[in-house]
């Protein structure tokens, strides 16, 4: 077959290589025309080749593997590659695609750049707790700057799956339980990665995932069945995906789970009716890892059948499993699909390559010198440290144990105190784990020669060695200690003897959350609980620094440990940032983006629940024949939106501009917030609304706005929200997006459970 060089290709296309790809009004149609002129030159095999996305990294998560990647690239049978970490390697591979394949079509290079590239930011659930959209966008921007100079032009982020189930390990990768907060974060992330202009070399294509409902897998077991009403989909689980589409996300990844009885990757209603027709998505759809192949196990047929179904449903690119590569031609010959359908998928991928400027310069993302300068630079690390401090949630601080003074004698104890590798948390593909800052490092950095720190490991992550081996993976060792639990505890108590305060670094190892890390027991592991008991029994004040990728049921600790600072997995600068928090150089201001249950039996538990026909009167525990439990109250351990500060904030009266409104009027709601404590601090002021009577049942409250304010001691600020009928809208029984007149409760407060409320009547 005739080989067409890139130059000849540009002549055939009637284009010049320097043709600009920058944002122009008629850009979309230009790219489409360019893509069509390439398609006209392509063989069927080459077109199908563009739909093939093999994995080249070390992490394999699926059930099949890609074959002969190098040969396939030369044969024009690869559209992109992912998880290659090395700008030189990427340049080499791109050279093969551009110089040795017949048409010289450049490859997309993707990676799971989830919460940072080499400079790691806190896990997404932690970032969500900052409630700071500028900060979140900035993390994505910095990640894009690092990744884009190192060969990467496409990230599989953001993950926006709403979840109400902390047993599901992947809650660590998302933004928690709320559709409003989740939607804002989805947009910020997309804006951060794509920078509003994909033609810039330091922006990358974003991929929102996992479409759809992946966070609702039954019993929190990863990849499990999902079954959900359309009302719940539209009102609660869809908004963040749609928000990402509205922000212009360039690609969408399908979920592993089924949606309404059909796996997402073959669900035409989902990918074509909803995504493309209702939401006007015009990018391309990629499956998750081997998700097409997995539809055979779902019970939808053999690889040929499921591959054809996926294409027909709206999938454009097949991640890893090669179902498209090996079967689409045969399905076409059998008349099961049309060449137009293949062309359409190919066109969408080529358009993305044009948007990214890869046809102008296939090596534009390989900027080794710049990579050297920006990646893991001291500036980025400093920003990461500052950002991490904004994600910590102070869960308890009895007797103001925190902040610590720098001359306090500290006993540092716990299996996570000296573990650098675990600091970045799950999905940190490009990170150099050994360069992360542990809590021990952080304390030494802060105190220098004056440090009077004693240290003991105190406990293993978990008692069960088999369980520990399952989470001591991906270059994140847990350093299991062969001593007995008693010996370790004894040592910890011994080193605490002369200390003024004990800092206990406890919680989950990084890989106890993340993909395929579901847990049925979300207590603090027994080994660490016993350690805590012994530390508390010393009578010294104990500060629990909690590392976790999910809400945990730390009921015992909440009762017995005076101070608890939840630091999630705070990224490469974790130790320095935590130290900033412990010493009060930064006052914690994070607010939970996901409810902490009292115990696993309360799950799913979330703030925006319905009332039921037999609600328990507020403040009560048990009444026979009411919706409640015999053995535990209905309240969570810590509600959505909760988080303390070293200072205190007093809320004044909720003021409303009116209590009776008509049509498109705007309601002004305001409240005075005063810093009544001794430290400067930040507070996230939250607005919730309840639609009291509806044509369908409505949640008890829904987040509709928030503002993060900074106040000096004694300072008061009036925080104002404007509410319009748009804030009252929801999907009704016919799935029309409407608002209904009637009574609404307006609530403002510092967390979802602690609000002041006033009612308004709003008529049409
Ligand atoms: C995960 C995705 C990820 C993909 C590629 C899958 O196992 O579900 O979130 O983007 O692998 O690494």
PDB file of C-alpha atoms in Angstrom, residues 661-664 725 729 738-742 762-764:
ATOM      1  CA  UNK A 661     -42.360  36.235  45.793  1.00  0.00           C
ATOM      2  CA  UNK A 662     -43.811  35.911  42.338  1.00  0.00           C
ATOM      3  CA  UNK A 663     -42.370  34.580  39.110  1.00  0.00           C
ATOM      4  CA  UNK A 664     -38.835  35.520  38.180  1.00  0.00           C
ATOM      5  CA  UNK A 725     -36.380  30.344  40.388  1.00  0.00           C
ATOM      6  CA  UNK A 729     -35.623  23.715  39.562  1.00  0.00           C
ATOM      7  CA  UNK A 738     -39.110  22.862  36.202  1.00  0.00           C
ATOM      8  CA  UNK A 739     -39.831  24.714  39.408  1.00  0.00           C
ATOM      9  CA  UNK A 740     -43.130  24.462  41.161  1.00  0.00           C
ATOM     10  CA  UNK A 741     -44.726  27.261  43.174  1.00  0.00           C
ATOM     11  CA  UNK A 742     -45.306  26.887  46.887  1.00  0.00           C
ATOM     12  CA  UNK A 762     -43.047  31.621  45.840  1.00  0.00           C
ATOM     13  CA  UNK A 763     -45.876  31.720  43.337  1.00  0.00           C
ATOM     14  CA  UNK A 764     -45.730  31.586  39.533  1.00  0.00           C
TER      15      UNK A 764
END
